[in-house]
Amino acid sequence: MSLALLQRYRNALRPIHRLAPDILLLIFDGIAEDEDGPLHPSYGSAPWVYLAHVCHRWREVALTCAALWTRISTKYPDAALACLERSGDAPLSLIVSASATSHAATQVINAALPHIARLRHIYLPSVWMEDPDLREPLEGILRDPAPALEALHVYKVGMDSDCFPLPVMFKGETPRLTSLRLAYAYPELGSLTYTNLKELYLRGKKRKPITMEVSRLLEILAACPALEEFRTYKATFTSSSDTDSLPPLRLDKLCLLDIARCSASVVADLFRRLVIPDCAMRFHVSLERAADFTFRFGLPDSLEQTGQLPGIKRLHIEYTSANDVVVVHGVTRTSPFQITAAIPQDSDMGDMPTVAGPLLLSIVRTLDLSVLEEFTISETYYHRGHLGFTQKRWIEVFERMPLLKKLHIRIDSINDAGFSRAILAALATPGEVTGRLLCPNLEVLTMKNDKTWSSLQCYLLGQLRRQHGHPIKRVSMRLPCYENFEDIAETVLPGLRQVIDTVDLDPPPVLKTQFPELCW
C-alpha cells in the first residue's frame, strides 16, 4: 500500500498530471470519438478503456466521466451494462447490431428500456423489420415517445425484400429529431415528428429502389419546414396526376438538394414545385429526348418563371462520351449546382457524340446565362468527333452569354475532333443586323489539347476583335505540338502578342463544383 501511494505521488509530479481534469476529459473524449464510429465493428466495446489502465488518476477521471460511457451496442452486452451504470444522466447512443445474438440483443435492449428518455442516437439495421429476433426485443424501445432523440439511422444490411415504409415509431413523438438516414426504407407521415428535422437521407437498393410518387414526397417535405439537407440515392420518383394542383412548397432553410438516379422529367417536376432560394443542388438523372429533338436533363423548361438558378456566374459543360454522360455544373450568385445526365442503356436516343450539339442548345436555352462571366466546354475520353457543333450553333450559344469574360476549352481525345475551330469562327462573326461581335467583354481565352484551331486563326480573331474595340487580353494554350516547349519564344506564338497582350503556354486548371460526399 505504501509503495502504491509513493508511486502515485511520483506520478503526480510529472507534467502530464498538471492538466486539469476537464482538459483530460476532452482528450479522452476525442480519443473515444476517433476509435469507434457508429458503424465500426468495435462501436460500443469501449476500446479506449486502456486509458483507465495508465495510472490511478486517469482511471479515476475515465470512470467518473459520464460522457465517455454513452455508446451502447447489442453486440457487447457487458460493455453496454457498464455504460448504463456509469453514464449517469448523459444522452445515450444505441446501435442494434445485426450480428449480435438474440440473447445479447434482448439483454441490452431490456436494460436500456428504463433509459429511453435519454436516448439521443439510435442505429437500426435495415433487416430489423423482417427479423423477429430483432423486432421483438425492439418493440419495447420503439413503443414509447423518445423526447431526446436527435438522430435515427437505419443502416444497410443485405436483404432480399423490397424497401419498406417506416412504421409508427415512438408513438410518432420525436420532437427533437434532426437527422434521419434511411437505407432501404422511406418515411411516412405520422411515423415520426419531422418538425425540427434538418437532414433527410434516403437510400434504396440497386435492383429494388425506393419508389414514391412526387406528390407523396412533397407531402413529406412539407412536414419538414426546418430541413437543411435532402439526399436520395437509388430512389425512383414517379409523376402523379394531382401534382399540378399542389401549391409551391417553400423550404427557406434548405441548403443542399442531392437526388441521384432518377428520370429527368420527374426531377424537373419536383424541382418546379420547390421554392428554394439559396440551395446547392446536385442531380443525377437519365437523359430524355422530346419529340422536337430537344432534351430534358433534370430542369423544367420554364426555369425563368420558377426563379430557380438565378444569375449563373460560372458554367462548365463536360462531355464524357465514353460513358454517354454530360455533366453541367456551375455557380449562381449564391450557390453551386451540378447535373449529371446519362443516356439510358438500351435507348434509341443514340450515343453522346451524336446528340452533343442539340443537347448543348437545350442546356443553354434552359439556363439563365444573362450574367455569365466564365464558361468551360470540355470533353474527356472519346474516340470520334461530335456532331452538331457548327459555327451557327455556337453563335446561338454565345448570343445567350452577353457578359462572358473567360472562355476555357479542354479536350482529352485520341483524334483531331474538337470544338475550337467552330468556336473561334463564331466569336469572329459580326451580327447580321448589328454588325457587332458576340461577347464584347471576352478577355481571356484558354485551350488545352484541342487540335482543331491554329495560331493563325487565333491571330485573326485577336486582330478582328481589337479592331472592333473588344480586344482579347490573354490567350493561354497548350497544344500537342507545343507540349515539348517551355519557352513561348521557341514556338510560332510570339506573333500573337501583336494583337493580344499576354500569350503563354500555361492554361490554368478549371475549377469544378465540389459537393460534400455522404458516408452512408
XYZ file of C-alpha atoms in Angstrom:
520
model
C 0.000 0.000 0.000
C 2.810 2.387 0.893
C 4.576 1.615 -2.388
C 1.389 2.342 -4.314
C 0.993 5.700 -2.561
C 4.623 6.529 -3.264
C 4.199 5.648 -6.960
C 1.041 7.754 -7.123
C 2.935 10.694 -5.604
C 5.766 10.332 -8.147
C 3.250 10.235 -10.999
C 1.609 13.382 -9.701
C 4.883 15.291 -10.226
C 5.002 14.576 -13.960
C 3.970 17.367 -16.402
C 1.023 15.403 -17.813
C -0.610 15.443 -14.387
C -0.655 19.225 -14.357
C -3.523 19.122 -16.818
C -6.865 19.994 -15.269
C -9.421 17.149 -15.174
C -11.624 18.997 -17.688
C -8.762 19.148 -20.216
C -8.006 15.478 -19.659
C -11.650 14.636 -20.255
C -11.623 16.480 -23.572
C -8.603 14.446 -24.669
C -10.222 11.183 -23.603
C -13.443 12.073 -25.379
C -11.563 12.910 -28.573
C -9.785 9.552 -28.470
C -13.084 7.749 -27.904
C -14.664 9.532 -30.903
C -11.727 8.668 -33.166
C -11.567 4.990 -32.295
C -15.103 3.812 -32.961
C -17.560 5.329 -35.422
C -21.216 4.276 -35.131
C -20.925 1.523 -37.757
C -17.422 0.404 -36.821
C -17.267 -3.237 -35.601
C -15.816 -2.094 -32.270
C -18.508 0.511 -31.566
C -19.887 0.049 -28.084
C -16.973 -2.128 -26.893
C -15.224 0.831 -25.206
C -11.869 0.210 -26.950
C -10.470 3.343 -25.335
C -10.720 1.788 -21.865
C -6.958 1.177 -21.881
C -6.679 4.833 -20.855
C -8.011 3.823 -17.429
C -5.098 1.394 -17.022
C -2.356 4.026 -17.246
C -2.491 5.314 -13.679
C -4.798 5.908 -10.734
C -5.651 9.484 -11.738
C -6.519 8.577 -15.325
C -8.609 5.685 -14.105
C -10.473 7.925 -11.686
C -11.151 10.505 -14.416
C -12.217 7.891 -17.001
C -14.569 6.024 -14.669
C -16.282 9.166 -13.430
C -16.776 10.852 -16.836
C -20.363 10.049 -17.822
C -19.871 11.298 -21.397
C -17.351 8.514 -22.098
C -19.890 5.805 -21.266
C -22.687 6.671 -23.668
C -22.036 4.344 -26.645
C -24.098 1.165 -26.337
C -24.180 -1.787 -28.712
C -26.178 -5.003 -28.535
C -23.030 -6.749 -29.759
C -21.237 -6.115 -26.460
C -23.690 -6.687 -23.590
C -21.109 -6.493 -20.783
C -19.781 -3.151 -22.022
C -23.351 -1.921 -22.543
C -24.330 -2.712 -18.953
C -21.218 -0.925 -17.698
C -22.107 2.105 -19.831
C -25.661 2.233 -18.477
C -24.278 2.121 -14.929
C -21.620 4.818 -15.408
C -23.330 7.180 -17.857
C -25.368 8.924 -15.168
C -27.953 11.087 -16.934
C -25.855 11.706 -20.075
C -27.521 11.217 -23.513
C -27.089 7.708 -24.929
C -26.310 6.308 -28.386
C -27.654 2.838 -29.109
C -26.725 0.647 -32.058
C -28.668 -2.539 -32.683
C -26.134 -4.800 -34.353
C -27.341 -7.235 -36.990
C -24.532 -9.594 -35.964
C -25.471 -9.692 -32.282
C -27.043 -12.827 -30.883
C -30.722 -12.769 -29.985
C -29.857 -13.286 -26.328
C -27.376 -10.384 -26.282
C -29.771 -8.050 -28.112
C -32.604 -8.846 -25.717
C -30.340 -8.382 -22.693
C -29.071 -4.949 -23.799
C -32.429 -3.639 -25.008
C -34.224 -4.686 -21.822
C -31.530 -2.960 -19.770
C -31.882 0.201 -21.881
C -35.685 0.374 -21.594
C -35.701 2.486 -18.397
C -33.388 4.960 -20.144
C -35.489 5.604 -23.262
C -35.956 9.257 -22.244
C -32.238 9.920 -22.724
C -31.648 8.052 -25.977
C -30.080 10.592 -28.331
C -28.966 8.434 -31.291
C -30.389 5.106 -32.467
C -28.949 2.948 -35.250
C -31.063 0.086 -36.569
C -30.187 -2.492 -39.257
C -32.434 -2.498 -42.311
C -33.316 -6.163 -41.638
C -34.978 -5.426 -38.303
C -38.428 -5.279 -39.908
C -38.198 -8.837 -41.234
C -36.136 -10.426 -38.446
C -38.352 -11.370 -35.447
C -35.271 -11.944 -33.278
C -34.513 -8.228 -33.647
C -38.004 -6.813 -33.982
C -39.491 -8.400 -30.874
C -36.988 -7.000 -28.354
C -37.048 -3.645 -30.170
C -40.781 -3.219 -29.737
C -40.224 -2.134 -26.158
C -37.793 0.609 -27.225
C -39.924 1.803 -30.144
C -43.207 1.762 -28.233
C -42.759 4.858 -26.046
C -42.057 8.502 -27.002
C -38.389 9.478 -27.385
C -38.223 13.113 -26.249
C -34.411 13.374 -26.529
C -33.929 11.507 -29.821
C -31.915 13.592 -32.297
C -30.739 11.029 -34.869
C -32.364 7.868 -36.208
C -30.339 5.897 -38.744
C -31.460 2.715 -40.469
C -28.223 1.374 -41.891
C -27.989 -1.046 -44.796
C -27.661 -4.791 -44.294
C -28.029 -7.330 -47.095
C -31.689 -8.194 -47.535
C -33.848 -9.748 -50.256
C -37.137 -7.959 -49.631
C -38.306 -4.620 -51.031
C -37.633 -1.255 -49.452
C -40.196 -0.651 -46.728
C -42.061 2.327 -45.248
C -41.260 3.263 -41.701
C -43.909 2.127 -39.232
C -45.104 4.410 -36.461
C -42.188 4.627 -34.048
C -42.029 6.172 -30.567
C -45.760 6.919 -30.951
C -44.695 9.426 -33.588
C -43.335 11.701 -30.828
C -39.736 12.666 -31.587
C -39.815 16.454 -31.134
C -36.019 16.872 -31.194
C -35.308 14.661 -34.211
C -32.870 16.473 -36.534
C -31.233 13.665 -38.556
C -32.998 10.819 -40.361
C -30.945 8.479 -42.561
C -32.788 5.553 -44.064
C -31.233 2.734 -46.080
C -33.776 0.504 -47.827
C -36.572 2.412 -46.073
C -38.521 5.623 -46.561
C -40.517 7.902 -44.235
C -44.264 8.005 -43.826
C -46.358 10.841 -42.467
C -47.088 10.164 -38.794
C -44.214 7.710 -38.361
C -42.108 10.341 -36.571
C -42.141 14.031 -35.742
C -40.428 15.903 -38.593
C -40.919 19.465 -37.378
C -37.249 20.029 -36.463
C -35.706 17.644 -38.994
C -32.589 19.106 -40.649
C -31.164 16.085 -42.513
C -33.140 13.569 -44.548
C -31.229 10.907 -46.476
C -32.914 8.081 -48.390
C -31.059 5.173 -49.961
C -32.734 2.434 -51.994
C -31.475 -0.840 -53.425
C -29.900 -1.290 -56.831
C -32.445 -3.808 -58.108
C -35.300 -2.690 -55.858
C -35.077 1.087 -55.499
C -37.307 3.185 -53.321
C -40.399 4.069 -55.363
C -42.537 7.054 -54.446
C -44.859 9.488 -56.213
C -43.692 13.095 -56.398
C -46.866 14.308 -54.675
C -46.226 11.973 -51.756
C -42.624 13.125 -51.478
C -43.756 16.749 -51.465
C -46.127 15.984 -48.585
C -43.242 14.588 -46.562
C -41.030 17.578 -47.374
C -43.852 19.916 -46.388
C -43.759 18.318 -42.922
C -40.053 19.303 -42.631
C -40.023 23.134 -42.540
C -36.556 23.215 -40.928
C -34.955 20.862 -43.485
C -31.405 21.825 -44.488
C -30.193 18.760 -46.442
C -32.157 16.317 -48.570
C -30.381 13.474 -50.375
C -31.641 10.441 -52.221
C -29.774 7.557 -53.831
C -31.264 4.738 -55.858
C -34.748 6.151 -55.444
C -37.314 6.345 -58.232
C -39.922 9.078 -58.109
C -42.928 8.956 -60.393
C -45.259 11.694 -61.573
C -48.820 11.773 -60.325
C -51.988 13.365 -61.669
C -52.504 15.586 -58.616
C -49.030 17.149 -58.717
C -50.147 20.122 -60.820
C -52.790 21.057 -58.258
C -50.280 21.243 -55.396
C -49.141 24.721 -54.353
C -45.426 25.591 -54.497
C -43.519 24.298 -51.482
C -41.156 26.839 -49.923
C -38.181 25.496 -47.973
C -36.224 28.581 -46.957
C -33.629 26.685 -44.906
C -32.809 24.004 -47.478
C -29.147 24.443 -48.448
C -28.393 21.115 -50.196
C -30.606 19.093 -52.551
C -28.988 15.906 -53.859
C -31.044 13.493 -55.994
C -29.416 10.528 -57.690
C -30.597 8.141 -60.399
C -33.999 9.447 -61.381
C -35.653 10.235 -64.672
C -35.030 13.770 -65.904
C -38.708 14.701 -66.290
C -39.634 13.613 -62.758
C -36.741 15.538 -61.202
C -37.781 18.554 -63.252
C -41.349 18.143 -61.982
C -40.132 18.018 -58.378
C -37.781 20.944 -58.887
C -40.583 23.042 -60.397
C -42.683 22.610 -57.243
C -39.940 23.677 -54.828
C -39.095 27.236 -53.852
C -35.516 27.050 -52.532
C -33.849 30.466 -52.767
C -30.266 29.673 -51.682
C -29.728 25.970 -52.221
C -26.823 23.958 -53.616
C -28.189 21.282 -55.962
C -26.873 18.060 -57.434
C -28.926 15.776 -59.687
C -28.004 12.512 -61.400
C -30.673 11.800 -63.998
C -31.477 9.754 -67.089
C -31.455 11.950 -70.175
C -34.742 12.172 -72.102
C -35.482 13.378 -75.627
C -38.634 15.233 -76.592
C -40.454 14.975 -79.920
C -38.830 18.183 -81.251
C -35.330 16.742 -80.613
C -34.784 18.902 -77.561
C -33.578 17.238 -74.398
C -34.678 17.117 -70.756
C -31.752 16.921 -68.376
C -33.395 17.466 -64.977
C -34.577 21.079 -65.095
C -38.037 22.370 -66.063
C -38.398 24.186 -69.366
C -39.912 27.221 -67.613
C -36.913 27.772 -65.370
C -37.120 31.554 -65.628
C -40.722 31.513 -64.400
C -39.787 29.489 -61.315
C -36.933 31.824 -60.394
C -34.581 28.884 -59.798
C -30.833 29.035 -60.559
C -30.859 32.815 -60.980
C -27.814 34.696 -62.207
C -25.382 31.915 -63.138
C -21.857 33.347 -62.940
C -19.799 30.289 -63.879
C -20.779 27.313 -66.068
C -18.941 24.138 -67.094
C -20.382 21.671 -69.610
C -18.370 18.464 -69.613
C -18.977 15.604 -72.024
C -17.766 12.117 -71.182
C -18.805 10.343 -74.324
C -17.137 7.060 -73.434
C -19.835 6.733 -70.750
C -22.579 8.626 -72.646
C -22.704 11.273 -69.914
C -22.816 15.049 -69.810
C -22.171 16.980 -66.600
C -23.462 20.534 -66.237
C -22.126 22.339 -63.213
C -21.592 25.885 -62.146
C -22.255 28.579 -59.588
C -25.046 31.121 -59.282
C -24.770 34.300 -57.267
C -25.265 32.272 -54.100
C -24.901 28.518 -54.591
C -23.273 25.777 -56.698
C -25.175 23.244 -58.798
C -24.319 20.057 -60.672
C -26.427 17.958 -63.032
C -25.177 14.652 -64.400
C -27.328 13.376 -67.266
C -26.678 9.931 -68.741
C -28.143 8.318 -71.848
C -30.084 5.269 -70.599
C -28.891 1.853 -71.624
C -30.824 0.241 -74.499
C -32.086 3.681 -75.507
C -32.800 4.569 -79.145
C -31.519 8.091 -78.481
C -28.086 7.374 -79.951
C -24.731 7.957 -78.322
C -23.345 11.151 -76.832
C -21.284 12.292 -79.862
C -24.452 12.053 -81.989
C -26.630 14.217 -79.723
C -23.938 16.512 -78.305
C -24.760 19.575 -80.420
C -28.569 19.623 -79.935
C -28.054 18.789 -76.247
C -25.814 21.840 -75.844
C -28.571 24.053 -77.225
C -31.152 22.521 -74.870
C -28.874 23.306 -71.930
C -28.138 26.929 -72.800
C -31.766 27.616 -73.738
C -32.923 26.338 -70.346
C -30.405 28.125 -68.101
C -30.298 31.839 -67.334
C -26.899 32.870 -68.739
C -27.560 36.596 -68.991
C -24.861 37.420 -66.374
C -22.499 34.510 -67.087
C -18.849 35.534 -66.814
C -16.919 32.251 -67.137
C -17.706 29.316 -69.430
C -15.887 25.999 -69.910
C -16.597 23.389 -72.548
C -14.717 20.104 -72.192
C -14.646 16.522 -73.398
C -12.927 13.519 -71.849
C -12.072 10.125 -73.252
C -13.796 9.902 -76.615
C -12.740 8.238 -79.840
C -14.642 10.055 -82.576
C -15.887 13.503 -83.395
C -19.073 15.095 -82.124
C -21.879 16.113 -84.415
C -23.732 19.407 -84.409
C -21.022 21.776 -83.125
C -21.349 24.128 -86.060
C -20.465 27.791 -86.263
C -24.160 28.679 -86.428
C -24.883 26.688 -83.279
C -22.049 28.322 -81.358
C -23.316 31.737 -82.437
C -26.634 30.971 -80.736
C -24.788 29.741 -77.649
C -22.717 32.914 -77.306
C -25.685 35.157 -78.001
C -27.005 33.967 -74.648
C -23.769 34.953 -72.863
C -23.521 38.735 -73.427
C -21.290 39.358 -70.363
C -18.862 36.482 -70.903
C -15.301 37.338 -69.804
C -13.458 33.988 -69.724
C -13.738 31.035 -72.110
C -11.959 27.725 -71.487
C -11.734 24.752 -73.874
C -10.463 21.415 -72.550
C -10.096 18.293 -74.691
C -8.726 14.844 -73.919
C -9.060 12.682 -77.030
C -7.117 10.454 -79.403
C -8.272 12.154 -82.592
C -8.420 15.621 -84.081
C -12.096 16.341 -83.458
C -12.767 19.228 -81.080
C -14.685 22.451 -80.564
C -12.200 25.227 -81.179
C -12.386 25.919 -84.913
C -16.159 26.493 -84.835
C -15.924 28.460 -81.573
C -13.325 30.902 -82.930
C -15.297 31.312 -86.130
C -18.437 32.197 -84.125
C -16.546 34.736 -81.995
C -15.205 36.392 -85.169
C -18.614 36.674 -86.896
C -20.326 40.105 -86.762
C -24.068 40.088 -86.235
C -26.143 40.254 -89.417
C -28.240 43.135 -88.091
C -25.988 44.985 -85.628
C -22.599 44.251 -87.167
C -21.245 43.764 -83.656
C -19.170 40.862 -82.384
C -20.505 38.472 -79.792
C -19.362 38.547 -76.151
C -17.853 42.065 -76.196
C -16.424 41.623 -72.661
C -14.413 38.496 -73.557
C -10.871 38.994 -72.248
C -9.429 35.541 -71.549
C -9.287 32.560 -73.895
C -7.601 29.327 -72.780
C -7.302 25.984 -74.511
C -5.738 22.621 -73.814
C -5.164 19.784 -76.295
C -7.725 20.770 -78.942
C -6.029 20.287 -82.314
C -8.704 21.960 -84.423
C -7.525 25.547 -84.166
C -4.307 27.199 -85.219
C -2.252 30.148 -84.103
C -3.176 31.875 -87.384
C -6.908 31.585 -86.712
C -6.329 32.846 -83.176
C -4.274 35.766 -84.556
C -7.027 36.754 -86.965
C -9.590 36.572 -84.163
C -7.466 38.776 -81.905
C -6.873 41.263 -84.710
C -10.569 41.478 -85.602
C -11.725 41.927 -82.004
C -9.108 44.595 -81.393
C -10.341 46.471 -84.476
C -13.908 46.315 -83.120
C -12.815 47.671 -79.725
C -13.193 44.356 -77.889
C -9.592 43.140 -77.514
C -8.691 39.767 -76.044
C -6.180 40.369 -73.258
C -4.894 36.871 -72.660
C -4.576 33.657 -74.674
C -3.228 30.593 -72.889
C -2.869 27.395 -74.909
C -1.247 24.020 -74.590
C -1.385 22.186 -77.897
C 0.146 18.741 -78.502
C 2.601 20.365 -80.912
C 3.838 22.620 -78.089
C 3.997 20.052 -75.317
C 7.804 19.817 -75.514
C 8.321 23.586 -75.371
C 8.700 25.539 -72.143
C 9.600 28.933 -73.641
C 6.969 30.522 -75.842
C 9.717 32.213 -77.865
C 10.585 28.815 -79.329
C 7.104 28.440 -80.847
C 5.179 30.331 -83.525
C 3.049 32.036 -80.869
C 5.004 35.253 -80.164
C 3.349 36.830 -83.211
C 0.043 36.733 -81.316
C 1.394 39.382 -78.948
C 0.948 41.946 -81.691
C -2.812 41.757 -81.142
C -3.096 40.082 -77.676
C -1.402 41.436 -74.556
C -0.476 38.126 -72.897
C 0.207 34.813 -74.610
C 1.510 31.796 -72.676
C 1.656 28.007 -72.603
C 0.139 27.500 -69.147
C -3.667 27.145 -69.236
C -4.947 27.363 -65.669
C -6.783 24.422 -64.097
C -10.551 24.687 -64.402
C -12.255 24.558 -61.035
C -15.147 22.143 -60.719
C -18.074 22.324 -58.364
C -17.398 20.312 -55.219
C -20.118 18.773 -53.083
C -19.586 17.064 -49.730
C -19.899 13.313 -50.114
C -22.167 11.364 -47.816
C -20.917 8.354 -45.889
C -23.930 6.055 -45.704
